[in-house]
Each structure stands twice: as C-alpha cells, then as structure tokens.
XYZ file of C-alpha atoms in Angstrom:
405
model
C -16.002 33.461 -24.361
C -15.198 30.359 -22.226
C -12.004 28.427 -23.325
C -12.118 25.002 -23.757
C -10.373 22.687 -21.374
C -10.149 18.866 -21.909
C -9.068 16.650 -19.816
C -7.842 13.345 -20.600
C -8.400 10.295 -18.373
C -11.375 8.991 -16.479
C -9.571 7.570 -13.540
C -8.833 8.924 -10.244
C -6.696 12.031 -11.401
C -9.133 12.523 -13.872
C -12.402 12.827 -12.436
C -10.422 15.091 -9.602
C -9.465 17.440 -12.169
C -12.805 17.377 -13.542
C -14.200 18.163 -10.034
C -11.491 20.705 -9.023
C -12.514 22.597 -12.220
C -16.259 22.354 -12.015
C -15.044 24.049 -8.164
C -12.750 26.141 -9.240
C -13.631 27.308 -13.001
C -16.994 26.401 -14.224
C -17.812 30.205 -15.407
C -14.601 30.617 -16.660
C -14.154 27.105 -19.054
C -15.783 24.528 -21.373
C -15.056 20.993 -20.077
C -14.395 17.781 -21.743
C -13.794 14.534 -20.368
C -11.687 12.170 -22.570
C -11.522 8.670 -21.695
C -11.782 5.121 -23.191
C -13.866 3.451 -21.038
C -17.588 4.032 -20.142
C -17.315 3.842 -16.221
C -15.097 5.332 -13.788
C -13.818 1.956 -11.470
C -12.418 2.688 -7.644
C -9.153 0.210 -8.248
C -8.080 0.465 -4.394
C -10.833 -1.894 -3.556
C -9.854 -4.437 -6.674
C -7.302 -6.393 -3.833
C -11.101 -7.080 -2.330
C -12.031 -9.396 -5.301
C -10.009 -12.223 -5.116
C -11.546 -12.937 -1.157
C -14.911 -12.783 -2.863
C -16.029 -9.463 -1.072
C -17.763 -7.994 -4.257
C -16.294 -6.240 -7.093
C -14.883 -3.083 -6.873
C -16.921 0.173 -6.671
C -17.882 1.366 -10.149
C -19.537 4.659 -11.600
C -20.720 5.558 -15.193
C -19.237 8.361 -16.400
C -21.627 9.915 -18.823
C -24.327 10.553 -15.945
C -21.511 11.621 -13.405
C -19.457 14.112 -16.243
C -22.796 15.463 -17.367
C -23.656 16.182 -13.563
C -20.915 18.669 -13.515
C -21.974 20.423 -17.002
C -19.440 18.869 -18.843
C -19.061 16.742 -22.093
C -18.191 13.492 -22.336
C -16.295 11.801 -25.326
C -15.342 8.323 -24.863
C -12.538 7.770 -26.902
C -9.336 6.984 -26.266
C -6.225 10.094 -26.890
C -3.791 8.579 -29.512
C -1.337 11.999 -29.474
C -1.253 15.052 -28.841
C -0.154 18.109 -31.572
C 0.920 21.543 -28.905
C 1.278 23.619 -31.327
C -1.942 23.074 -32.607
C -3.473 22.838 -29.486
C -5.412 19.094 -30.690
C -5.690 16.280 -29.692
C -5.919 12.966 -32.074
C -8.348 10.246 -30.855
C -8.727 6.620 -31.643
C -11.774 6.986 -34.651
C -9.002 9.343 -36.481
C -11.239 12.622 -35.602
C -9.475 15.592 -33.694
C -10.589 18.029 -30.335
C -9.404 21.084 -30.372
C -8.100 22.296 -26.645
C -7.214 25.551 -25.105
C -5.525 23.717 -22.084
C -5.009 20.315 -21.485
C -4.749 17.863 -18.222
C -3.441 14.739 -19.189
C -4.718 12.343 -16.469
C -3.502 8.955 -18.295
C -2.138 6.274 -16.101
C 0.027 3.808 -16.424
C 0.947 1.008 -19.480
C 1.108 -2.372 -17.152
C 2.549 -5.765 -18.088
C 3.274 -8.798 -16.673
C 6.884 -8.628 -14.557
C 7.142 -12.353 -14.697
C 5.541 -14.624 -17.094
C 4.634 -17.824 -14.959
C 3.227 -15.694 -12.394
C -0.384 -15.085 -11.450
C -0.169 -10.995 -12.134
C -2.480 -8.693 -9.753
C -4.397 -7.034 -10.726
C -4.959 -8.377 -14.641
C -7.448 -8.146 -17.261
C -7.269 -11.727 -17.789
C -8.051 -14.763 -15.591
C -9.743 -13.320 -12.250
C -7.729 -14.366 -8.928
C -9.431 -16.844 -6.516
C -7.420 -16.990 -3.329
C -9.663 -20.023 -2.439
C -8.581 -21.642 -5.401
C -5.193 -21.135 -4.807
C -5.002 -22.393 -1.392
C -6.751 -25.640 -2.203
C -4.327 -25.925 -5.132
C -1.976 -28.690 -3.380
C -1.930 -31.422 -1.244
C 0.676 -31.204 1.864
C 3.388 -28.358 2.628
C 3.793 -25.827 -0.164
C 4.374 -22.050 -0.084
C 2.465 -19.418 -1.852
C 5.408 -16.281 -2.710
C 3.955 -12.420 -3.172
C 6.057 -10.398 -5.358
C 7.037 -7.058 -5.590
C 8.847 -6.827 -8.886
C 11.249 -4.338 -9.613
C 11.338 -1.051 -11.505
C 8.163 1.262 -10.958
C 5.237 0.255 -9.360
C 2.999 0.911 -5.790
C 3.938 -1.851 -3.435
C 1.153 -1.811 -0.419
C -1.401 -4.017 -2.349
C 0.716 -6.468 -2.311
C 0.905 -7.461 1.587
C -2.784 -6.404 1.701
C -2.822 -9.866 -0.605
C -0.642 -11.762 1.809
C -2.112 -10.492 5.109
C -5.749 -11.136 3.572
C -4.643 -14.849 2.385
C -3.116 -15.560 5.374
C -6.767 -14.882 7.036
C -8.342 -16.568 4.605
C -6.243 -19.451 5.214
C -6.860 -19.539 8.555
C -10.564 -19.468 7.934
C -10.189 -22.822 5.800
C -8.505 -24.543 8.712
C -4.779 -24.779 6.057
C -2.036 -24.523 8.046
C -0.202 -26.248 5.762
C 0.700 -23.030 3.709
C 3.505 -20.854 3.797
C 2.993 -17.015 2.701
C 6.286 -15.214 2.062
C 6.410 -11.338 0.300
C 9.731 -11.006 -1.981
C 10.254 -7.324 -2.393
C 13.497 -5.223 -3.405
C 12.245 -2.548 -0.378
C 14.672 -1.810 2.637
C 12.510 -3.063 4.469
C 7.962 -3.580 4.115
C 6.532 -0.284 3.018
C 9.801 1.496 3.982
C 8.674 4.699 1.736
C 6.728 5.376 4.777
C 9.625 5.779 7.243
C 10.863 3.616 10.044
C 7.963 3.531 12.636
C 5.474 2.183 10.173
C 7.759 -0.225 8.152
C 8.519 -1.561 11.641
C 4.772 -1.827 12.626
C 3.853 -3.638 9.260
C 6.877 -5.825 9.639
C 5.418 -6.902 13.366
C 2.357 -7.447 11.934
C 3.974 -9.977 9.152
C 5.898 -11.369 11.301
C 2.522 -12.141 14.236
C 0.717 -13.470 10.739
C 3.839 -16.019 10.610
C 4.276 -14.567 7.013
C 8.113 -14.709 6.069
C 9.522 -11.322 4.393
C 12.121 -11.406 1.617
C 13.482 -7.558 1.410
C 15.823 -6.338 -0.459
C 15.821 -8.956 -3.080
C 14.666 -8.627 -6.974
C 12.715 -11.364 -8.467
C 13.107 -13.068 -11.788
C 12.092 -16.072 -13.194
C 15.340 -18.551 -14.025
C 15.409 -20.925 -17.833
C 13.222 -23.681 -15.819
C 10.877 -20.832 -14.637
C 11.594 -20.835 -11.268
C 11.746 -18.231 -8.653
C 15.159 -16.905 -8.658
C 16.443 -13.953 -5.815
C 19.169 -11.862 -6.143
C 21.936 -10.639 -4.679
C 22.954 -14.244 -4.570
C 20.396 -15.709 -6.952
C 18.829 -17.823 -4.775
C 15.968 -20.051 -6.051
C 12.788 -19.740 -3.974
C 10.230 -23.003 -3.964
C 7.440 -21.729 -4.389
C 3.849 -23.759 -5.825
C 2.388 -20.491 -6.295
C 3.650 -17.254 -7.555
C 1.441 -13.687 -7.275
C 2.988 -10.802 -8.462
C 2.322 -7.024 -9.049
C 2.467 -5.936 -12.951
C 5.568 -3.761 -13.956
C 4.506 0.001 -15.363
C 5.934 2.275 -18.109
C 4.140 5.450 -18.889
C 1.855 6.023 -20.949
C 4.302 7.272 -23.911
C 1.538 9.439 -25.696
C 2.706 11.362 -28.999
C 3.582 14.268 -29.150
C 4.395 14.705 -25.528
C 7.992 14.556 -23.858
C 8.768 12.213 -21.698
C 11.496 10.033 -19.975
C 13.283 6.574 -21.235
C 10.223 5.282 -19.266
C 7.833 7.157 -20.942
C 6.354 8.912 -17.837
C 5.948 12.874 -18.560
C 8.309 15.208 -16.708
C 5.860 18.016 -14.627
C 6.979 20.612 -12.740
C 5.618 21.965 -9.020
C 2.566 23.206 -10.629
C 1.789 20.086 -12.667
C 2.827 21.360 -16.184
C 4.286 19.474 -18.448
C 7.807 20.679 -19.041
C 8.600 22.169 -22.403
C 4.814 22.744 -23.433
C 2.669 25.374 -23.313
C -0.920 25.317 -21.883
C -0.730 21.204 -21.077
C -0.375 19.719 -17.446
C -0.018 16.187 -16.251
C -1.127 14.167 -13.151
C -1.497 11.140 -12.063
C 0.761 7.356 -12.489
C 1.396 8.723 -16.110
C 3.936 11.372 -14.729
C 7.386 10.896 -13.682
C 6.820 11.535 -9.909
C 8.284 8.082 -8.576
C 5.737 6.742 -6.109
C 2.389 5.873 -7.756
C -0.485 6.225 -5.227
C -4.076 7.337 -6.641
C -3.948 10.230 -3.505
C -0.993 11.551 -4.928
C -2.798 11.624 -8.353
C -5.540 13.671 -7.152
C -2.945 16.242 -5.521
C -1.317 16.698 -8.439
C -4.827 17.010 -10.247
C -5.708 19.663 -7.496
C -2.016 21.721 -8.472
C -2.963 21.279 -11.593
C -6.770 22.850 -11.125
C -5.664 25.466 -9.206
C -3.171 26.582 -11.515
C -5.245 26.512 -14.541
C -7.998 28.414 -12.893
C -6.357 31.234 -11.804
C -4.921 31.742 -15.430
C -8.610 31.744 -16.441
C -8.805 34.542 -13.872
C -10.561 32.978 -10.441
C -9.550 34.819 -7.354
C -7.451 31.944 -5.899
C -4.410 30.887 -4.123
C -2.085 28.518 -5.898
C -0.263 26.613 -4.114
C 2.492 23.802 -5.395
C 1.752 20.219 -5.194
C 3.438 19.270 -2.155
C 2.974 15.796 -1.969
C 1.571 13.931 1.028
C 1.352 9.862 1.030
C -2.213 8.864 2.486
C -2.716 4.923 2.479
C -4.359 2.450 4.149
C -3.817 -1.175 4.588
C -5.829 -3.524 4.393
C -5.162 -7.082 6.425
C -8.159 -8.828 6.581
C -9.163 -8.056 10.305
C -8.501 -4.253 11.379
C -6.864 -2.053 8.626
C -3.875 -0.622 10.140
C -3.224 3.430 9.820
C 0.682 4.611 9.771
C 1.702 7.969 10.092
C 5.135 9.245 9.280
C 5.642 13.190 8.947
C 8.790 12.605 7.031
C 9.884 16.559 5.753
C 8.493 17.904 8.640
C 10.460 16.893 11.090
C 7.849 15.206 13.178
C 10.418 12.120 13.909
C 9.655 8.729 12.554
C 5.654 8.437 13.183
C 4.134 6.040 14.280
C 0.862 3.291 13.866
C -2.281 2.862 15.114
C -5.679 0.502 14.673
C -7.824 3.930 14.990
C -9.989 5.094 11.911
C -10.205 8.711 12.414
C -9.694 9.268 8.376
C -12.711 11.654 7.020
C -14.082 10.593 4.336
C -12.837 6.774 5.146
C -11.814 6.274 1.695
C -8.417 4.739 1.222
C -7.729 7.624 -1.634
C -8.417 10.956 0.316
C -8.615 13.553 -2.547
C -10.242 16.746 -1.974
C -12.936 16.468 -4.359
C -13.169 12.797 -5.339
C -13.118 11.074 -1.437
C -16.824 13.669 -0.585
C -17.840 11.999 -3.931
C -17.695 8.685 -3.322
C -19.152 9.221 0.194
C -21.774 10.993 -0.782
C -20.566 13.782 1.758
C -19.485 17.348 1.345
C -16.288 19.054 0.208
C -13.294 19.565 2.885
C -10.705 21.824 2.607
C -8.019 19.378 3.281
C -9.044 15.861 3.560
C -8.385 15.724 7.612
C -10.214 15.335 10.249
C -9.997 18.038 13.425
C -8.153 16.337 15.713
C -5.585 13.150 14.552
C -5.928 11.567 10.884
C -6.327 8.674 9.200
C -4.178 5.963 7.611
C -0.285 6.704 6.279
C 0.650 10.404 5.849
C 4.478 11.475 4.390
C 4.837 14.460 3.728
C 7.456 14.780 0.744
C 9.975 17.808 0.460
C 9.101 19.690 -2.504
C 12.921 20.021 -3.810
C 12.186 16.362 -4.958
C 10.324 17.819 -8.182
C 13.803 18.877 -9.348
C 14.966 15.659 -9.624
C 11.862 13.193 -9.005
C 13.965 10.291 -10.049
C 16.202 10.684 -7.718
C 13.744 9.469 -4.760
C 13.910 5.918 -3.829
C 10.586 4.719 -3.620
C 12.015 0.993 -2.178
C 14.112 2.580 0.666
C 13.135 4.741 3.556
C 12.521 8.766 3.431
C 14.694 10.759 4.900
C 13.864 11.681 8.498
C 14.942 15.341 9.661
C-alpha cells in the first residue's frame, strides 16, 4: 500500500516538492497538496507590476496538482499533531499524513508604518504615480529594513524607477537605497557587490549601506549609527518576515523551523521543511526549491526508490533586474573560485530568475535538467554555501559578504 504524503504549501517550495515526488516517488506514495489559495503566483516577477509590465505569472493549482495524479485540498494548515501524524486545517476537519513537507513561507508585515511596503496586499504600487507626486527637487528613499528578509528586489525597484524616470523626462528626482548590507547585495561576494554598486552609482542612484532604518515620533526617516534623519517625499520599503510559527512544530524565537542537511525538521519524526518558513537565513525562492529537492530525495528513498541522496548544499541563483539589461553575477564563494565576477550575458537555461530543477522546465514549458546549468558558463548569481552552515544557520550574515577561500 502507498503511504500518504502531504505537502503543505502551494508556492515555489511547494509545487517543487510536489514535482520532485511525482519524479521521484509516484509508485511509491499518495500525494496531497495543501494550500490556501487557488493559484500558484510566480512572485519574482511581482517587482514588474508597479512599471505596468503585466501582472505576475499565475497558474491554477487544481488543473496543475491533478496533472501530476495528486489531490488537491485548498485549505489552509492551522497545526500540526506528530504524534498523530495529522494535520488540523482551517474548516476544523483533520488529514491524516504518513510524511509531511511543510512548504509554508513566510508571515510579512510592514517594517515601517508610513512607508509604501513592497510587495503588499493592499494599495498596488504605481511608480508613475509616485514620480509625478511633487513639484521641484524631492528624493524617493528604497529601504531595506532590518531583521530577515531577501534584499535584491529592492534595487531592482530603484534601478527600474530610475529608468522610468528617465523615460518621463524627471530629472528632478533623487533615488537613494538605505540598507544595513556591507555593502549592495554583499551576500554575493565582492566582485558582484562591486559590479551592482558601479551600476548604482552610473544610474546616479545614492547608496546608504550599513545603516538601519526606522521611522522617528514625527515619522521621519531616521539612520543609524548616528541617527541621522533622511528627507525623503517618498518612502518604499521591503516588509519584515517571521516564520510561519505553525502549532505543533518547533521552531526559533522567530518562528522559522530548525531543518537539518536533509531538510527534516529537527526533533520530529517523518516531517521536513523547505522553503522562507525554515530557519536557513537567506530567503531566495531557488534556495526553496533546493531544499524541496533534499527534501524529495530523502523521502523517496525511505519509500524505497533506487536513488542517491544528496544534502542540500545550497547555491544562490539570482538575477537582477534594472530596467535595460538584467545583470548576471557569479561568485563561487565555498569553492574557492576567488571573488567571481559579472556579466550582461544570459546563458541561464531555463531563463527563469528561480532555477529549480523541476519547477524552472515547468514554467518554460521545457524538459527536466539534471542541474539547472547550461553546458558551458551559467546564468545570473551563483554562491555556493559551505554546508557546515546548517549547524548553526543563524550564524551566517546574510547583510555582509561570504567568506572567500
């Protein structure tokens, strides 16, 4: 008999454990796909929106889980009981489980309260409305807020303004990014910080590292060390995120679950993790669908498939987007390959800016790769991370530079 394996999420970790398992398992387990919402929505592309450039891909889920022989409940997971292997959902019933992914993302709020927070599910930003906004001088500030979040949409917002603004004939308005990294999109080592930092600086777009941003009694922009008040007419910021805190499940005083190497949740049998949900530091949707892959692999071979399992050894694929050419990094941080470097080549295959194995060949419409790399060079930013930072995930700095070997 088939054991039952539900998975709970219907984002980008999700669906890739859903599509790893159809791979790796289907004659070996019953699958369910838990999630609230009825369609499956490709949030890289949301930083598109507020230029106007459509919405952001979208997919129905029903069709798509049903594709793969699985079932679909859509319902959201209130907790979780281990030791009776269920799981409670929002109408009050309960799904049994014989193993369980836990795929759910992040719990986001606002990280200041007179800012325009990106992305929201309330009011829907209009960069064209926000650059007509004033008459005369005035500067527009892009903020990376402290605490735990993913920092590269947020100069894809200031580099695509800035174009934007050109396009309007405004060259009255100042862009500046406020972030408490080393140094822009340091997590992906020296060469590429210093290449994104160029391309800032070219885009006359001033850069405020190093510096956290609150919001002082009169609600202005306040910087520290030194608490230094920033004018600024308009302030954009990323949300803050705390984990999803689900019953019944451990996690930290964030309420991120602790996984080990193999995606398990620590202290409990027969459950794994992936995704922003876990306590893995950086939150990238590529890393999601590694850990989701870990996770799959895992999980299949205790059902008994014939396959290697390997750790999830993270690798940090992104791409960023600036309006004109998206520029690729690479930075081969535990490997020793020095500090990278940057390039305006596309060579990424599928072009997707989240390259997991299953989900990237989905949304093309292409086939399955082994690893998602093309023959020669690859695409976008690559870090490899050292492994040993699963003992103590924590401990990595996701605001300062890896270390380079």
């Amino acid at each position: 008999m088939n054991r039952r394996v539900v998975i709970v999420g219907g984002g980008v970790a999700g669906l890739e454990a859903l599509m790893a398992l159809h791979d790796l398992a289907a004659d070996r387990a019953e699958l369910t796909l838990v999630a609230p919402d009825s369609d499956f929505l490709y949030k890289p592309l949301l930083v598109e929106e507020p230029f106007d450039l459509g919405p952001a891909e979208q997919h129905a889920l029903g069709p798509l889980v049903e594709e793969l022989g699985a079932e679909f409940v859509q319902k959201a997971a209130t907790s979780i009981e281990p030791e009776e292997h269920t799981i409670e959902l929002s109408d009050g019933s309960k799904l049994d489980y014989d193993f369980l992914i836990v795929c759910a993302g992040g719990r986001f709020h606002p990280a200041l309260e007179g800012a325009r927070t990106f992305p929201s599910g309330g009011e829907p930003l209009r960069i064209n409305d926000l650059l007509r906004a004033g008459e005369g001088p005035r500067r527009i500030a892009f903020v990376v807020p402290p605490g735990v979040t993913w920092a590269l949409p947020i100069y894809e917002l200031a580099l695509m303004t800035q174009r934007r603004a050109v396009e309007l004939g405004l060259d009255d308005v100042q862009l500046a990014v406020v972030t408490p990294e080393a140094a822009p999109l340091a997590i992906f080592g020296p060469a590429a910080s210093e290449a994104v930092s160029a391309l800032l600086s070219a885009r006359g777009i001033e850069v405020e590292a190093g510096a956290l941003a609150h919001e002082g009694e009169g609600g202005e922009l306040i910087l520290t060390p030194g608490d230094r008040r920033m004018d600024a007419a308009e302030v954009v910021a990323l949300p803050a995120m705390d984990g999803p805190a689900i019953a019944g499940l451990p996690k930290d005083e964030a309420g991120f679950i602790p996984i080990d190497e193999h995606a398990r949740v620590r202290g409990i049998e027969d459950v794994y993790a992936a995704g922003d949900g876990t306590n893995f530091p950086i939150k990238q949707g590529g890393l999601g669908t590694q850990q989701a892959d870990a996770a799959a692999a895992h999980l299949a071979h205790r059902l008994g498939a014939a396959i290697d399992v390997e750790p999830f050894h993270p690798v940090l694929r992104g791409k960023l987007l600036t309006g004109e050419e998206s520029l690729h990094l690479r930075a081969d941080v535990a490997g020793g390959g020095g500090e990278g470097g940057a390039a305006l080549d596309c060579l990424w295959w599928p072009p997707h800016k989240i390259s997991g194995r299953y989900l990237a060949p989905f949304l093309y419409h292409g086939d399955v790769h082994a690893e998602p790399e093309p023959p020669r060079r690859s695409l976008d930013v690559e870090v490899a991370l050292p492994k040993e930072w699963h003992e103590q995930p924590m401990a990595l700095d996701p605001y300062g530079s890896p270390r380079i070997d």
